[in-house]
Short mmCIF file of C-alpha atoms in Angstrom, two decimals:
data_model
loop_
_atom_site.label_atom_id
_atom_site.label_comp_id
_atom_site.label_asym_id
_atom_site.label_seq_id
_atom_site.Cartn_x
_atom_site.Cartn_y
_atom_site.Cartn_z
CA MET C 220 97.26 66.32 138.18
CA PHE C 221 99.14 64.22 135.65
CA GLU C 222 99.47 60.46 136.07
CA SER C 223 102.88 60.35 134.40
CA LYS C 224 105.62 62.55 133.12
CA GLU C 225 104.79 61.38 129.61
CA MET C 226 101.30 62.83 129.97
CA ALA C 227 102.77 66.05 131.37
CA ALA C 228 105.12 66.27 128.37
CA ALA C 229 102.18 65.82 125.98
CA VAL C 230 100.24 68.57 127.75
CA LEU C 231 103.33 70.79 127.64
CA LEU C 232 103.62 70.30 123.89
CA GLY C 233 99.93 71.02 123.40
CA ALA C 234 100.16 74.19 125.47
CA LEU C 235 103.09 75.40 123.37
CA VAL C 236 101.11 74.80 120.18
CA VAL C 237 98.19 76.80 121.53
CA LEU C 238 100.50 79.64 122.53
CA ARG C 239 102.11 79.59 119.09
CA PHE C 240 98.79 80.41 117.44
CA GLN C 241 96.96 82.37 120.12
CA ALA C 242 99.53 84.39 122.11
CA TRP C 243 99.87 87.13 119.48
CA ARG C 244 96.10 87.54 119.44
CA ALA C 245 96.01 87.80 123.22
CA ALA C 246 98.74 90.46 123.06
CA LEU C 247 96.68 92.36 120.49
CA PHE C 248 93.65 92.21 122.80
CA LEU C 249 95.65 93.59 125.70
CA SER C 250 97.50 96.30 123.77
CA PRO C 251 96.16 97.17 120.30
CA GLN C 252 98.19 100.36 120.24
CA SER C 253 101.42 98.33 120.49
CA VAL C 254 101.19 97.46 116.78
CA ARG C 255 104.08 99.16 114.97
CA VAL C 256 102.94 100.74 111.71
CA GLU C 257 105.76 101.89 109.44
CA ALA C 258 106.09 103.25 105.92
CA GLU C 259 108.18 100.82 103.86
CA THR C 260 108.63 102.00 100.27
CA PRO C 261 107.29 104.95 98.24
CA ALA C 262 105.36 104.45 95.03
CA ASP C 263 108.29 104.87 92.66
CA VAL C 264 110.18 101.88 94.10
CA THR C 265 107.23 99.67 95.11
CA PRO C 266 106.59 96.66 92.86
CA VAL C 267 103.07 95.26 92.84
CA PRO C 268 103.26 91.62 94.08
CA GLY C 269 102.20 89.17 91.43
CA GLU C 270 99.38 87.82 93.62
CA LEU C 271 97.82 91.29 93.78
CA GLU C 272 98.32 92.42 90.18
CA ASP C 273 94.80 91.61 88.97
CA THR C 274 93.08 93.31 91.90
CA TRP C 275 95.37 96.33 91.66
CA GLY C 276 94.50 96.52 87.96
CA GLU C 277 90.81 96.70 88.89
CA LEU C 278 91.53 99.48 91.37
CA GLN C 279 93.48 101.44 88.78
CA LYS C 280 90.44 101.32 86.50
CA LEU C 281 88.47 102.88 89.39
CA GLY C 282 90.98 105.74 89.50
CA PHE C 283 93.37 104.70 92.28
CA VAL C 284 97.06 105.55 92.08
CA LEU C 285 99.85 103.88 94.01
CA GLN C 286 101.08 105.45 97.26
CA GLY C 287 103.60 102.77 98.23
CA MET C 288 103.74 100.03 100.85
CA HIS C 289 103.47 100.01 104.64
CA SER C 290 103.91 97.31 107.28
CA GLU C 291 102.10 96.49 110.51
CA LYS C 292 104.10 94.51 113.10
CA ARG C 293 102.13 92.89 115.91
CA LEU C 294 103.74 91.51 119.04
CA LEU C 295 104.65 87.81 118.71
CA ALA C 296 103.63 87.71 115.03
CA PRO C 297 105.28 88.33 111.66
CA ALA C 298 104.87 91.75 110.06
CA LEU C 299 102.05 92.21 107.55
CA GLN C 300 102.69 94.07 104.30
CA PHE C 301 100.08 96.35 102.69
CA LEU C 302 100.08 97.82 99.19
CA ASP C 303 98.51 101.29 99.42
CA GLY C 304 96.72 103.52 96.95
CA MET C 305 94.75 106.75 97.00
CA HIS C 306 91.98 108.21 94.88
CA PRO C 307 92.72 111.67 93.50
CA THR C 308 89.10 112.87 93.65
CA GLU C 309 87.30 110.67 96.20
CA PRO C 310 88.02 110.84 99.98
CA VAL C 311 89.32 107.30 100.28
CA VAL C 312 92.52 105.24 100.38
CA VAL C 313 92.83 101.53 99.72
CA SER C 314 95.14 98.83 101.09
CA LEU C 315 95.73 95.40 99.57
CA SER C 316 97.18 92.43 101.40
CA LEU C 317 97.19 88.65 101.48
CA GLY C 318 95.19 87.04 104.28
CA PRO C 319 95.00 83.44 105.52
CA ASP C 320 95.14 80.91 102.69
CA ASP C 321 96.60 83.71 100.52
CA GLU C 322 93.22 85.26 99.73
CA GLU C 323 93.38 88.83 98.46
CA ARG C 324 92.09 91.38 100.94
CA VAL C 325 90.95 94.86 99.96
CA GLU C 326 90.25 97.52 102.60
CA PHE C 327 88.95 101.02 101.90
CA LEU C 328 89.56 103.64 104.58
CA THR C 329 88.37 107.20 105.13
CA GLN C 330 89.38 109.32 108.13
CA SER C 331 87.76 112.48 109.50
CA GLU C 332 88.20 114.51 112.68
CA ARG C 333 85.42 112.37 114.19
CA GLY C 334 86.71 108.95 113.25
CA PHE C 335 86.80 106.39 110.44
CA VAL C 336 84.84 104.49 107.82
CA LEU C 337 86.42 101.11 106.99
CA THR C 338 84.95 98.71 104.43
CA ALA C 339 86.51 95.44 103.26
CA ASN C 340 85.89 92.66 100.76
CA TYR C 341 86.14 89.94 103.44
CA ARG C 342 84.18 88.98 106.53
CA ARG C 343 85.00 91.24 109.45
CA ILE C 344 83.23 92.48 112.54
CA ALA C 345 80.55 95.05 111.72
CA ARG C 346 80.69 97.90 114.22
CA GLU C 347 78.93 101.24 114.25
CA VAL C 348 79.37 104.26 116.49
CA PRO C 349 76.97 106.85 114.99
CA GLY C 350 78.85 109.78 113.54
CA ALA C 351 82.26 108.44 114.61
CA TYR C 352 83.01 104.93 113.35
CA LEU C 353 81.59 102.59 110.74
CA SER C 354 83.20 99.29 109.77
CA GLY C 355 82.09 96.17 107.98
CA GLY C 356 82.80 93.76 105.15
CA LEU C 357 81.16 92.54 101.96
CA GLU C 358 82.66 89.08 101.69
CA GLY C 359 83.75 88.19 98.16
CA ALA C 360 82.43 91.43 96.62
CA SER C 361 84.26 93.17 93.79
CA PRO C 362 86.40 96.23 94.56
CA GLU C 363 83.92 98.43 92.70
CA ARG C 364 80.97 97.23 94.77
CA VAL C 365 82.86 97.59 98.06
CA LEU C 366 84.01 101.10 97.08
CA LYS C 367 80.44 102.20 96.29
CA ALA C 368 79.21 100.87 99.63
CA HIS C 369 82.09 102.64 101.38
CA LEU C 370 81.53 106.03 99.76
CA ARG C 371 77.81 105.97 100.61
CA ARG C 372 78.75 105.96 104.32
CA VAL C 373 81.55 108.52 104.29
CA PRO C 374 79.25 111.55 104.83
CA GLU C 375 78.14 110.06 108.17
CA ILE C 376 81.49 110.91 109.83
CA GLY C 377 81.78 114.49 108.63
CA ALA C 378 84.40 116.18 106.48
CA PRO C 379 87.15 113.68 105.52
CA LYS C 380 90.86 114.29 105.90
CA ALA C 381 93.19 114.23 102.92
CA LEU C 382 95.34 111.10 102.99
CA HIS C 383 97.22 111.75 99.77
CA THR C 384 100.66 110.63 100.99
CA LEU C 385 102.00 107.36 102.33
CA ASP C 386 102.94 109.07 105.59
CA ALA C 387 99.36 110.30 106.01
CA ARG C 388 98.11 106.75 105.39
CA VAL C 389 100.49 105.40 108.04
CA ASP C 390 99.39 108.06 110.54
CA ALA C 391 95.76 107.08 109.93
CA ALA C 392 96.55 103.41 110.63
CA ARG C 393 98.31 104.34 113.87
CA ALA C 394 95.34 106.45 114.94
CA TRP C 395 92.96 103.56 114.17
CA TYR C 396 94.92 101.17 116.39
CA ALA C 397 95.13 103.75 119.17
CA ARG C 398 91.45 104.78 119.11
CA SER C 399 88.64 103.44 116.96
CA GLY C 400 90.11 100.00 116.38
CA LYS C 401 90.55 99.07 120.04
CA PRO C 402 87.00 97.84 120.78
CA GLU C 403 86.84 95.97 117.47
CA LEU C 404 90.16 94.20 118.03
CA ARG C 405 89.27 93.30 121.60
CA GLN C 406 85.96 91.83 120.49
CA GLN C 407 87.71 89.87 117.75
CA HIS C 408 90.46 88.44 119.97
CA ALA C 409 88.76 87.97 123.35
CA VAL C 410 88.54 84.20 122.93
CA ALA C 411 92.26 84.06 122.12
CA LEU C 412 93.00 85.68 125.48
CA LEU C 413 91.09 82.90 127.26
CA TRP C 414 92.92 80.23 125.25
CA THR C 415 96.26 81.84 126.07
CA LEU C 416 95.55 82.08 129.79
CA GLY C 417 94.43 78.45 129.82
CA ALA C 418 97.53 77.36 127.91
CA LEU C 419 99.79 79.23 130.33
CA GLY C 420 98.11 77.49 133.25
CA MET C 421 98.57 74.06 131.67
CA LEU C 422 102.17 74.93 130.77
CA GLY C 423 102.94 75.82 134.37
CA ALA C 424 101.31 72.68 135.70
CA ALA C 425 103.12 70.47 133.19
CA LEU C 426 106.49 72.03 133.99
CA PHE C 427 105.87 71.58 137.72
CA ARG C 428 105.14 67.86 137.16
CA LEU C 429 108.18 67.38 134.90
CA LEU C 430 110.55 69.13 137.28
CA ALA C 431 109.15 67.66 140.48
#
């Protein structure tokens, strides 16, 4: 398959690079519920990261109060940190994080017995299961605009649950990964699974040539 061991070594290196960036996504496709969601710090000891201060200030003007911080650890990938807040009168919680290229990400979440409404300020897969799950993104929109769009859809999933504590927010995230989020994550990361399988095949072939 390879004309020389040098070519096999180059393919081996390339396969490792692909696995470095795609294997965690393949693992997420295969097992979304394996993501470990944990409460990190309560509100009274949670500092707002400097990169998120302006956006958090906007959310405070909309009435949100700090819940704390939680983490989401995916297999083969670093943990993600989320700054969480809740609205005392509206049925919604908000999470802030830093995405690729350090862009600020805002996600509003509402949970009911039927399912979830999830609306973000960045591009994400739009998915709708009538009466049970509604997700989408308004790329680059202000927190106020995204919140208004989110609240308009909340009645479609029935009576919302109260998520007034950090533990309740964490439980909602775990439920999303275990149920409603599965099809969305698998749609998002299907191509990564193909890349990973291909890279594993090339890795095996390159190792066979190098060790032959």
